[in-house]
């Protein structure tokens, strides 16, 4: 058993060169084309409908926080300030997530649920604005 080679039916191609095997595999693949410099920056305009294309562009810009990045690159931010800002953003995001998970019982009139933590924060903010 040690000296014999194991041949399994269908495991070896019938005299195909590596180039033809590669071509066969690449013809059958359903992968998108490889990324280039414009990947993610292109929009397809379907049937000449520019309005929907601009809406898609605006939603991509909003989802990727492009305006925020541009505002942050206007001036240099010190390393410590950047760390503090990122820490604050992380905390705010976690706090908002916690506020979304904790709900008060629903209002009998409107049957809506309100986040408990967010309401408390709004209450504290209004008290501080009044000078209390």
CSV table of N, CA, C and O in Angstrom, one decimal:
chain,number,residue,atom,x,y,z
A,1,UNK,N,0.8,-1.2,0.0
A,1,UNK,CA,0.0,0.0,0.0
A,1,UNK,C,0.9,1.2,0.0
A,1,UNK,O,0.5,2.2,-0.6
A,2,UNK,N,2.0,1.2,0.6
A,2,UNK,CA,2.9,2.4,0.7
A,2,UNK,C,3.5,2.8,-0.6
A,2,UNK,O,3.6,3.9,-1.0
A,3,UNK,N,3.9,1.8,-1.4
A,3,UNK,CA,4.5,2.0,-2.7
A,3,UNK,C,3.6,2.3,-3.8
A,3,UNK,O,4.0,2.8,-4.9
A,4,UNK,N,2.3,2.0,-3.7
A,4,UNK,CA,1.4,2.2,-4.8
A,4,UNK,C,0.7,3.5,-4.7
A,4,UNK,O,0.5,4.1,-3.7
A,5,UNK,N,0.5,4.1,-5.9
A,5,UNK,CA,-0.2,5.4,-6.0
A,5,UNK,C,-1.7,5.1,-6.0
A,5,UNK,O,-2.2,4.2,-6.6
A,6,UNK,N,-2.4,6.0,-5.3
A,6,UNK,CA,-3.8,5.9,-5.2
A,6,UNK,C,-4.5,6.7,-6.4
A,6,UNK,O,-4.2,7.8,-6.5
A,7,UNK,N,-5.2,6.0,-7.2
A,7,UNK,CA,-5.9,6.7,-8.3
A,7,UNK,C,-7.4,6.6,-8.0
A,7,UNK,O,-8.0,5.5,-8.0
A,8,UNK,N,-8.1,7.7,-7.9
A,8,UNK,CA,-9.5,7.7,-7.7
A,8,UNK,C,-10.1,8.2,-9.0
A,8,UNK,O,-9.7,9.1,-9.6
A,9,UNK,N,-11.2,7.5,-9.3
A,9,UNK,CA,-11.9,7.8,-10.6
A,9,UNK,C,-12.4,9.2,-10.6
A,9,UNK,O,-13.0,9.7,-9.7
A,10,UNK,N,-12.1,10.0,-11.6
A,10,UNK,CA,-12.5,11.4,-11.8
A,10,UNK,C,-11.6,12.3,-11.1
A,10,UNK,O,-11.9,13.5,-11.1
A,11,UNK,N,-10.6,11.9,-10.4
A,11,UNK,CA,-9.7,12.9,-9.7
A,11,UNK,C,-8.7,13.5,-10.6
A,11,UNK,O,-8.3,14.6,-10.4
A,12,UNK,N,-8.3,12.8,-11.7
A,12,UNK,CA,-7.3,13.4,-12.6
A,12,UNK,C,-8.0,13.8,-13.9
A,12,UNK,O,-8.8,13.0,-14.4
A,13,UNK,N,-7.7,15.0,-14.4
A,13,UNK,CA,-8.3,15.4,-15.6
A,13,UNK,C,-7.7,14.6,-16.8
A,13,UNK,O,-6.5,14.2,-16.7
A,14,UNK,N,-8.4,14.5,-17.9
A,14,UNK,CA,-7.9,13.7,-19.0
A,14,UNK,C,-7.1,14.6,-19.9
A,14,UNK,O,-7.6,15.3,-20.8
A,15,UNK,N,-5.8,14.7,-19.6
A,15,UNK,CA,-4.8,15.3,-20.4
A,15,UNK,C,-5.1,16.8,-20.7
A,15,UNK,O,-5.0,17.3,-21.8
A,16,UNK,N,-5.5,17.6,-19.7
A,16,UNK,CA,-5.8,19.0,-19.9
A,16,UNK,C,-4.6,19.8,-19.3
A,16,UNK,O,-4.0,19.4,-18.3
A,17,UNK,N,-4.3,20.8,-20.1
A,17,UNK,CA,-3.2,21.7,-19.6
A,17,UNK,C,-3.7,22.6,-18.5
A,17,UNK,O,-4.9,22.8,-18.4
A,18,UNK,N,-2.8,23.1,-17.7
A,18,UNK,CA,-3.3,24.0,-16.6
A,18,UNK,C,-4.0,25.3,-17.2
A,18,UNK,O,-4.9,25.7,-16.6
A,19,UNK,N,-3.6,25.7,-18.3
A,19,UNK,CA,-4.2,26.9,-18.9
A,19,UNK,C,-5.7,26.6,-19.3
A,19,UNK,O,-6.6,27.4,-19.1
A,20,UNK,N,-5.9,25.4,-19.9
A,20,UNK,CA,-7.3,25.1,-20.3
A,20,UNK,C,-8.1,24.8,-19.0
A,20,UNK,O,-9.3,25.2,-19.0
A,21,UNK,N,-7.5,24.2,-18.0
A,21,UNK,CA,-8.3,24.0,-16.8
A,21,UNK,C,-8.7,25.4,-16.1
A,21,UNK,O,-9.8,25.5,-15.7
A,22,UNK,N,-7.7,26.3,-16.1
A,22,UNK,CA,-8.0,27.6,-15.6
A,22,UNK,C,-9.1,28.3,-16.4
A,22,UNK,O,-10.0,28.9,-15.8
A,23,UNK,N,-9.0,28.2,-17.7
A,23,UNK,CA,-10.0,28.9,-18.6
A,23,UNK,C,-11.4,28.3,-18.3
A,23,UNK,O,-12.4,29.0,-18.2
A,24,UNK,N,-11.5,26.9,-18.1
A,24,UNK,CA,-12.8,26.3,-17.9
A,24,UNK,C,-13.3,26.7,-16.5
A,24,UNK,O,-14.5,27.0,-16.4
A,25,UNK,N,-12.5,26.8,-15.5
A,25,UNK,CA,-13.0,27.2,-14.2
A,25,UNK,C,-13.4,28.7,-14.2
A,25,UNK,O,-14.4,29.0,-13.6
A,26,UNK,N,-12.7,29.6,-14.9
A,26,UNK,CA,-13.0,31.0,-14.9
A,26,UNK,C,-14.3,31.2,-15.7
A,26,UNK,O,-15.0,32.2,-15.5
A,27,UNK,N,-14.6,30.4,-16.7
A,27,UNK,CA,-15.8,30.6,-17.5
A,27,UNK,C,-17.0,30.2,-16.7
A,27,UNK,O,-18.1,30.8,-16.9
A,28,UNK,N,-16.9,29.3,-15.8
A,28,UNK,CA,-18.0,28.8,-15.0
A,28,UNK,C,-18.3,29.6,-13.7
A,28,UNK,O,-19.3,29.5,-13.1
A,29,UNK,N,-17.3,30.5,-13.3
A,29,UNK,CA,-17.4,31.2,-12.1
A,29,UNK,C,-18.4,32.4,-12.3
A,29,UNK,O,-18.5,33.0,-13.3
A,30,UNK,N,-19.1,32.6,-11.2
A,30,UNK,CA,-20.1,33.7,-11.3
A,30,UNK,C,-19.7,34.9,-10.4
A,30,UNK,O,-20.5,35.6,-9.8
A,31,UNK,N,-18.4,35.0,-10.2
A,31,UNK,CA,-17.8,36.1,-9.4
A,31,UNK,C,-17.8,37.4,-10.2
A,31,UNK,O,-17.7,37.5,-11.4
A,32,UNK,N,-18.0,38.5,-9.5
A,32,UNK,CA,-17.9,39.8,-10.1
A,32,UNK,C,-16.5,40.1,-10.6
A,32,UNK,O,-15.6,39.5,-10.1
A,33,UNK,N,-16.3,41.1,-11.4
A,33,UNK,CA,-15.0,41.4,-11.9
A,33,UNK,C,-14.1,41.9,-10.7
A,33,UNK,O,-14.6,42.4,-9.7
A,34,UNK,N,-12.8,41.7,-10.8
A,34,UNK,CA,-12.0,42.2,-9.7
A,34,UNK,C,-12.0,43.7,-9.5
A,34,UNK,O,-12.3,44.4,-10.4
A,35,UNK,N,-11.8,44.1,-8.2
A,35,UNK,CA,-11.9,45.5,-8.0
A,35,UNK,C,-10.9,46.4,-8.7
A,35,UNK,O,-9.8,45.9,-8.9
A,36,UNK,N,-11.2,47.6,-9.0
A,36,UNK,CA,-10.3,48.5,-9.6
A,36,UNK,C,-10.4,49.8,-8.9
A,36,UNK,O,-11.0,49.9,-7.8
A,37,UNK,N,-9.8,50.9,-9.4
A,37,UNK,CA,-9.8,52.2,-8.7
A,37,UNK,C,-11.2,52.8,-8.6
A,37,UNK,O,-11.4,53.5,-7.7
A,38,UNK,N,-12.1,52.4,-9.5
A,38,UNK,CA,-13.4,53.0,-9.4
A,38,UNK,C,-14.5,52.2,-8.8
A,38,UNK,O,-15.7,52.5,-8.8
A,39,UNK,N,-14.1,51.0,-8.2
A,39,UNK,CA,-15.0,50.2,-7.5
A,39,UNK,C,-15.6,50.9,-6.3
A,39,UNK,O,-14.9,51.4,-5.5
A,40,UNK,N,-16.9,50.9,-6.3
A,40,UNK,CA,-17.6,51.6,-5.2
A,40,UNK,C,-17.9,53.1,-5.4
A,40,UNK,O,-18.5,53.8,-4.7
A,41,UNK,N,-17.3,53.6,-6.5
A,41,UNK,CA,-17.5,55.0,-6.9
A,41,UNK,C,-18.4,55.2,-8.1
A,41,UNK,O,-18.7,56.3,-8.5
A,42,UNK,N,-18.8,54.1,-8.6
A,42,UNK,CA,-19.7,54.1,-9.8
A,42,UNK,C,-21.1,53.9,-9.5
A,42,UNK,O,-21.5,53.3,-8.5
A,43,UNK,N,-22.0,54.6,-10.2
A,43,UNK,CA,-23.4,54.4,-10.1
A,43,UNK,C,-23.9,54.1,-11.5
A,43,UNK,O,-23.5,54.7,-12.5
A,44,UNK,N,-24.8,53.1,-11.6
A,44,UNK,CA,-25.5,52.8,-12.9
A,44,UNK,C,-26.8,53.6,-13.0
A,44,UNK,O,-27.6,53.6,-12.1
A,45,UNK,N,-26.9,54.3,-14.1
A,45,UNK,CA,-28.1,55.1,-14.4
A,45,UNK,C,-29.0,54.2,-15.3
A,45,UNK,O,-28.6,53.9,-16.4
A,46,UNK,N,-30.1,53.8,-14.7
A,46,UNK,CA,-31.0,52.9,-15.5
A,46,UNK,C,-32.1,53.7,-16.2
A,46,UNK,O,-32.8,54.5,-15.6
A,47,UNK,N,-32.2,53.4,-17.5
A,47,UNK,CA,-33.3,54.0,-18.3
A,47,UNK,C,-33.2,55.6,-18.3
A,47,UNK,O,-34.2,56.2,-18.4
A,48,UNK,N,-32.0,56.1,-18.1
A,48,UNK,CA,-31.9,57.6,-18.1
A,48,UNK,C,-32.5,58.2,-16.9
A,48,UNK,O,-32.7,59.5,-16.9
A,49,UNK,N,-32.8,57.5,-15.8
A,49,UNK,CA,-33.4,58.1,-14.6
A,49,UNK,C,-32.3,58.6,-13.7
A,49,UNK,O,-31.8,57.9,-12.8
A,50,UNK,N,-32.0,59.9,-13.8
A,50,UNK,CA,-31.0,60.5,-13.0
A,50,UNK,C,-31.4,60.7,-11.6
A,50,UNK,O,-30.6,60.7,-10.6
A,51,UNK,N,-32.7,61.0,-11.4
A,51,UNK,CA,-33.2,61.2,-10.0
A,51,UNK,C,-32.9,60.1,-9.1
A,51,UNK,O,-32.4,60.3,-8.0
A,52,UNK,N,-33.3,58.9,-9.5
A,52,UNK,CA,-33.0,57.7,-8.6
A,52,UNK,C,-31.5,57.5,-8.5
A,52,UNK,O,-31.1,57.0,-7.4
A,53,UNK,N,-30.7,57.8,-9.5
A,53,UNK,CA,-29.3,57.6,-9.4
A,53,UNK,C,-28.7,58.6,-8.4
A,53,UNK,O,-27.8,58.2,-7.6
A,54,UNK,N,-29.2,59.8,-8.4
A,54,UNK,CA,-28.7,60.8,-7.4
A,54,UNK,C,-29.2,60.4,-6.0
A,54,UNK,O,-28.5,60.7,-5.0
A,55,UNK,N,-30.4,59.9,-5.8
A,55,UNK,CA,-30.9,59.4,-4.5
A,55,UNK,C,-30.0,58.3,-4.0
A,55,UNK,O,-29.6,58.3,-2.8
A,56,UNK,N,-29.6,57.4,-4.9
A,56,UNK,CA,-28.7,56.3,-4.5
A,56,UNK,C,-27.3,56.9,-4.1
A,56,UNK,O,-26.8,56.5,-3.1
A,57,UNK,N,-26.8,57.9,-4.8
A,57,UNK,CA,-25.6,58.5,-4.5
A,57,UNK,C,-25.6,59.2,-3.1
A,57,UNK,O,-24.7,59.0,-2.3
A,58,UNK,N,-26.7,59.9,-2.9
A,58,UNK,CA,-26.9,60.6,-1.6
A,58,UNK,C,-27.0,59.6,-0.4
A,58,UNK,O,-26.4,59.8,0.6
A,59,UNK,N,-27.7,58.5,-0.7
A,59,UNK,CA,-27.8,57.5,0.4
A,59,UNK,C,-26.4,56.8,0.7
A,59,UNK,O,-26.1,56.6,1.8
A,60,UNK,N,-25.6,56.6,-0.4
A,60,UNK,CA,-24.3,56.0,-0.2
A,60,UNK,C,-23.4,57.0,0.6
A,60,UNK,O,-22.7,56.6,1.5
A,61,UNK,N,-23.5,58.3,0.2
A,61,UNK,CA,-22.7,59.3,0.9
A,61,UNK,C,-23.1,59.4,2.4
A,61,UNK,O,-22.2,59.5,3.3
A,62,UNK,N,-24.4,59.4,2.6
A,62,UNK,CA,-24.9,59.5,4.0
A,62,UNK,C,-24.4,58.2,4.8
A,62,UNK,O,-24.0,58.3,6.0
A,63,UNK,N,-24.6,57.0,4.2
A,63,UNK,CA,-24.2,55.8,5.0
A,63,UNK,C,-22.7,55.7,5.2
A,63,UNK,O,-22.3,55.1,6.2
A,64,UNK,N,-21.9,56.3,4.4
A,64,UNK,CA,-20.4,56.2,4.6
A,64,UNK,C,-19.9,57.4,5.3
A,64,UNK,O,-18.6,57.5,5.4
A,65,UNK,N,-20.7,58.2,5.8
A,65,UNK,CA,-20.3,59.4,6.6
A,65,UNK,C,-19.2,60.3,5.9
A,65,UNK,O,-18.2,60.7,6.5
A,66,UNK,N,-19.4,60.5,4.6
A,66,UNK,CA,-18.5,61.3,3.8
A,66,UNK,C,-18.4,62.7,4.3
A,66,UNK,O,-17.3,63.3,4.5
A,67,UNK,N,-19.5,63.3,4.6
A,67,UNK,CA,-19.5,64.7,5.1
A,67,UNK,C,-18.8,64.8,6.4
A,67,UNK,O,-18.0,65.8,6.6
A,68,UNK,N,-18.9,63.9,7.3
A,68,UNK,CA,-18.2,63.9,8.6
A,68,UNK,C,-16.7,63.8,8.3
A,68,UNK,O,-15.9,64.5,9.0
A,69,UNK,N,-16.3,62.9,7.4
A,69,UNK,CA,-14.9,62.7,7.2
A,69,UNK,C,-14.3,64.0,6.6
A,69,UNK,O,-13.2,64.3,6.9
A,70,UNK,N,-15.0,64.6,5.7
A,70,UNK,CA,-14.5,65.8,5.1
A,70,UNK,C,-14.3,66.9,6.1
A,70,UNK,O,-13.4,67.6,6.2
A,71,UNK,N,-15.3,67.0,7.0
A,71,UNK,CA,-15.3,68.0,8.1
A,71,UNK,C,-14.1,67.7,9.0
A,71,UNK,O,-13.4,68.7,9.5
A,72,UNK,N,-13.8,66.5,9.2
A,72,UNK,CA,-12.7,66.1,10.1
A,72,UNK,C,-11.3,66.4,9.5
A,72,UNK,O,-10.3,66.6,10.2
A,73,UNK,N,-11.2,66.3,8.2
A,73,UNK,CA,-10.0,66.5,7.5
A,73,UNK,C,-9.7,68.0,7.2
A,73,UNK,O,-8.6,68.3,6.6
A,74,UNK,N,-10.6,68.9,7.5
A,74,UNK,CA,-10.3,70.3,7.3
A,74,UNK,C,-9.1,70.8,8.1
A,74,UNK,O,-8.3,71.5,7.6
A,75,UNK,N,-9.1,70.4,9.3
A,75,UNK,CA,-8.0,70.8,10.2
A,75,UNK,C,-7.3,69.5,10.8
A,75,UNK,O,-7.9,68.5,10.9
A,76,UNK,N,-6.1,69.7,11.2
A,76,UNK,CA,-5.4,68.6,11.9
A,76,UNK,C,-5.9,68.3,13.3
A,76,UNK,O,-6.2,69.3,14.0
A,77,UNK,N,-6.1,67.1,13.6
A,77,UNK,CA,-6.6,66.7,14.9
A,77,UNK,C,-5.4,66.0,15.6
A,77,UNK,O,-4.8,65.1,15.1
A,78,UNK,N,-5.1,66.5,16.8
A,78,UNK,CA,-4.1,65.9,17.6
A,78,UNK,C,-4.4,64.4,18.0
A,78,UNK,O,-5.6,64.1,18.0
A,79,UNK,N,-3.4,63.6,18.2
A,79,UNK,CA,-3.6,62.2,18.5
A,79,UNK,C,-4.5,62.0,19.7
A,79,UNK,O,-5.4,61.2,19.7
A,80,UNK,N,-4.2,62.8,20.8
A,80,UNK,CA,-5.0,62.6,22.0
A,80,UNK,C,-6.5,63.1,21.8
A,80,UNK,O,-7.4,62.4,22.3
A,81,UNK,N,-6.7,64.1,21.1
A,81,UNK,CA,-8.0,64.6,20.8
A,81,UNK,C,-8.8,63.6,20.0
A,81,UNK,O,-10.0,63.4,20.2
A,82,UNK,N,-8.1,63.0,19.0
A,82,UNK,CA,-8.7,62.0,18.2
A,82,UNK,C,-9.2,60.8,19.0
A,82,UNK,O,-10.3,60.2,18.9
A,83,UNK,N,-8.3,60.3,19.9
A,83,UNK,CA,-8.6,59.2,20.8
A,83,UNK,C,-9.8,59.5,21.7
A,83,UNK,O,-10.7,58.7,21.8
A,84,UNK,N,-9.8,60.8,22.2
A,84,UNK,CA,-11.0,61.2,23.0
A,84,UNK,C,-12.3,61.2,22.2
A,84,UNK,O,-13.3,60.8,22.7
A,85,UNK,N,-12.2,61.7,21.0
A,85,UNK,CA,-13.4,61.8,20.2
A,85,UNK,C,-13.9,60.4,19.8
A,85,UNK,O,-15.1,60.2,19.9
A,86,UNK,N,-13.0,59.5,19.5
A,86,UNK,CA,-13.4,58.2,19.1
A,86,UNK,C,-14.0,57.4,20.3
A,86,UNK,O,-15.0,56.7,20.2
A,87,UNK,N,-13.4,57.7,21.5
A,87,UNK,CA,-13.9,57.1,22.7
A,87,UNK,C,-15.3,57.6,23.0
A,87,UNK,O,-16.2,56.8,23.3
A,88,UNK,N,-15.5,58.9,22.8
A,88,UNK,CA,-16.8,59.5,23.1
A,88,UNK,C,-17.9,58.9,22.0
A,88,UNK,O,-19.0,58.6,22.4
A,89,UNK,N,-17.4,58.8,20.8
A,89,UNK,CA,-18.4,58.3,19.8
A,89,UNK,C,-18.8,56.9,20.1
A,89,UNK,O,-19.9,56.5,19.9
A,90,UNK,N,-17.8,56.1,20.5
A,90,UNK,CA,-18.1,54.7,20.8
A,90,UNK,C,-19.1,54.6,22.0
A,90,UNK,O,-20.0,53.8,22.0
A,91,UNK,N,-18.8,55.4,23.0
A,91,UNK,CA,-19.7,55.4,24.2
A,91,UNK,C,-21.1,55.9,23.8
A,91,UNK,O,-22.1,55.3,24.2
A,92,UNK,N,-21.2,56.9,23.0
A,92,UNK,CA,-22.5,57.4,22.6
A,92,UNK,C,-23.3,56.3,21.8
A,92,UNK,O,-24.5,56.1,21.9
A,93,UNK,N,-22.5,55.6,20.9
A,93,UNK,CA,-23.2,54.6,20.1
A,93,UNK,C,-23.7,53.4,21.0
A,93,UNK,O,-24.8,52.9,20.9
A,94,UNK,N,-22.8,53.0,22.0
A,94,UNK,CA,-23.3,51.9,22.9
A,94,UNK,C,-24.4,52.4,23.7
A,94,UNK,O,-25.4,51.6,24.0
A,95,UNK,N,-24.4,53.6,24.2
A,95,UNK,CA,-25.5,54.2,25.0
A,95,UNK,C,-26.8,54.2,24.2
A,95,UNK,O,-27.8,53.8,24.7
A,96,UNK,N,-26.7,54.6,23.0
A,96,UNK,CA,-27.9,54.7,22.1
A,96,UNK,C,-28.4,53.2,21.9
A,96,UNK,O,-29.7,53.0,21.9
A,97,UNK,N,-27.5,52.3,21.7
A,97,UNK,CA,-28.0,50.9,21.5
A,97,UNK,C,-28.7,50.4,22.7
A,97,UNK,O,-29.7,49.7,22.6
A,98,UNK,N,-28.1,50.7,23.9
A,98,UNK,CA,-28.7,50.2,25.1
A,98,UNK,C,-30.1,50.9,25.3
A,98,UNK,O,-31.0,50.3,25.8
A,99,UNK,N,-30.2,52.2,24.9
A,99,UNK,CA,-31.5,52.9,25.0
A,99,UNK,C,-32.5,52.3,24.1
A,99,UNK,O,-33.7,52.3,24.4
A,100,UNK,N,-32.1,51.8,23.0
A,100,UNK,CA,-33.1,51.2,22.0
A,100,UNK,C,-33.6,49.8,22.5
A,100,UNK,O,-34.7,49.4,22.2
A,101,UNK,N,-32.8,49.1,23.3
A,101,UNK,CA,-33.2,47.8,23.8
A,101,UNK,C,-34.1,47.9,25.0
A,101,UNK,O,-34.9,47.0,25.2
A,102,UNK,N,-33.9,48.9,25.9
A,102,UNK,CA,-34.7,49.1,27.1
A,102,UNK,C,-36.0,49.9,26.8
A,102,UNK,O,-35.8,51.1,26.3
A,103,UNK,N,-37.2,49.4,26.9
A,103,UNK,CA,-38.4,50.1,26.6
A,103,UNK,C,-39.3,50.2,27.8
A,103,UNK,O,-39.4,49.3,28.6
A,104,UNK,N,-40.0,51.3,27.9
A,104,UNK,CA,-41.0,51.4,28.9
A,104,UNK,C,-42.3,50.7,28.4
A,104,UNK,O,-42.4,50.4,27.2
A,105,UNK,N,-43.2,50.4,29.2
A,105,UNK,CA,-44.5,49.8,28.7
A,105,UNK,C,-45.1,50.8,27.7
A,105,UNK,O,-44.9,52.0,27.8
A,106,UNK,N,-45.8,50.2,26.8
A,106,UNK,CA,-46.4,51.1,25.7
A,106,UNK,C,-47.5,52.0,26.2
A,106,UNK,O,-48.2,51.7,27.2
A,107,UNK,N,-47.6,53.2,25.6
A,107,UNK,CA,-48.5,54.2,25.9
A,107,UNK,C,-49.9,53.7,25.6
A,107,UNK,O,-50.1,53.2,24.4
A,108,UNK,N,-50.9,53.7,26.4
A,108,UNK,CA,-52.2,53.2,26.1
A,108,UNK,C,-52.9,53.9,25.0
A,108,UNK,O,-53.7,53.4,24.2
A,109,UNK,N,-52.6,55.2,24.9
A,109,UNK,CA,-53.3,56.0,23.9
A,109,UNK,C,-52.8,55.8,22.5
A,109,UNK,O,-53.5,55.6,21.5
A,110,UNK,N,-51.4,55.8,22.3
A,110,UNK,CA,-50.8,55.6,21.0
A,110,UNK,C,-50.2,54.3,20.8
A,110,UNK,O,-49.9,53.9,19.6
A,111,UNK,N,-50.1,53.4,21.8
A,111,UNK,CA,-49.5,52.1,21.8
A,111,UNK,C,-48.1,52.1,21.2
A,111,UNK,O,-47.7,51.2,20.5
A,112,UNK,N,-47.3,53.2,21.6
A,112,UNK,CA,-45.9,53.3,21.2
A,112,UNK,C,-45.1,53.0,22.4
A,112,UNK,O,-45.5,53.3,23.5
A,113,UNK,N,-43.9,52.4,22.2
A,113,UNK,CA,-43.0,52.2,23.3
A,113,UNK,C,-41.9,53.3,23.1
A,113,UNK,O,-41.4,53.6,22.0
A,114,UNK,N,-41.4,53.8,24.3
A,114,UNK,CA,-40.4,54.8,24.3
A,114,UNK,C,-39.1,54.3,25.0
A,114,UNK,O,-39.3,53.6,26.1
A,115,UNK,N,-38.0,54.6,24.5
A,115,UNK,CA,-36.8,54.1,25.2
A,115,UNK,C,-36.6,54.8,26.5
A,115,UNK,O,-36.7,56.1,26.6
A,116,UNK,N,-36.4,54.1,27.6
A,116,UNK,CA,-36.3,54.6,28.9
A,116,UNK,C,-35.1,55.5,29.1
A,116,UNK,O,-35.2,56.7,29.6
A,117,UNK,N,-33.9,55.1,28.7
A,117,UNK,CA,-32.7,55.9,28.9
A,117,UNK,C,-32.8,57.2,28.1
A,117,UNK,O,-32.4,58.2,28.6
A,118,UNK,N,-33.2,57.1,26.9
A,118,UNK,CA,-33.2,58.3,26.0
A,118,UNK,C,-34.2,59.4,26.7
A,118,UNK,O,-33.9,60.6,26.6
A,119,UNK,N,-35.3,58.9,27.2
A,119,UNK,CA,-36.2,59.9,27.9
A,119,UNK,C,-35.5,60.6,29.1
A,119,UNK,O,-35.6,61.7,29.3
A,120,UNK,N,-34.8,59.8,29.8
A,120,UNK,CA,-34.1,60.3,31.0
A,120,UNK,C,-33.0,61.3,30.5
A,120,UNK,O,-32.9,62.4,31.2
A,121,UNK,N,-32.3,61.0,29.5
A,121,UNK,CA,-31.3,62.0,29.0
A,121,UNK,C,-32.0,63.2,28.5
A,121,UNK,O,-31.5,64.3,28.8
A,122,UNK,N,-33.1,63.1,27.8
A,122,UNK,CA,-33.8,64.3,27.4
A,122,UNK,C,-34.3,65.2,28.6
A,122,UNK,O,-34.2,66.4,28.5
A,123,UNK,N,-34.7,64.5,29.6
A,123,UNK,CA,-35.2,65.2,30.8
A,123,UNK,C,-34.0,66.0,31.4
A,123,UNK,O,-34.1,67.1,31.8
A,124,UNK,N,-32.9,65.3,31.6
A,124,UNK,CA,-31.7,65.9,32.2
A,124,UNK,C,-31.3,67.1,31.3
A,124,UNK,O,-30.9,68.2,31.8
A,125,UNK,N,-31.3,67.0,30.0
A,125,UNK,CA,-30.9,68.0,29.1
A,125,UNK,C,-31.8,69.3,29.2
A,125,UNK,O,-31.3,70.4,29.3
A,126,UNK,N,-33.1,69.1,29.3
A,126,UNK,CA,-34.0,70.2,29.5
A,126,UNK,C,-33.8,70.9,30.9
A,126,UNK,O,-33.9,72.1,31.0
A,127,UNK,N,-33.5,70.1,31.9
A,127,UNK,CA,-33.3,70.7,33.2
A,127,UNK,C,-32.0,71.5,33.2
A,127,UNK,O,-32.0,72.6,33.7
A,128,UNK,N,-31.0,71.0,32.5
A,128,UNK,CA,-29.7,71.8,32.4
A,128,UNK,C,-29.9,73.1,31.6
A,128,UNK,O,-29.3,74.1,31.9
A,129,UNK,N,-30.7,73.0,30.5
A,129,UNK,CA,-30.9,74.2,29.7
A,129,UNK,C,-31.7,75.3,30.5
A,129,UNK,O,-31.4,76.4,30.3
A,130,UNK,N,-32.6,74.8,31.4
A,130,UNK,CA,-33.3,75.8,32.2
A,130,UNK,C,-32.4,76.4,33.3
A,130,UNK,O,-32.8,77.4,33.9
A,131,UNK,N,-31.3,75.8,33.5
A,131,UNK,CA,-30.3,76.3,34.5
A,131,UNK,C,-30.4,75.7,35.8
A,131,UNK,O,-30.0,76.2,36.9
A,132,UNK,N,-31.0,74.5,35.9
A,132,UNK,CA,-31.2,73.8,37.1
A,132,UNK,C,-30.1,72.9,37.6
A,132,UNK,O,-29.1,72.6,37.0
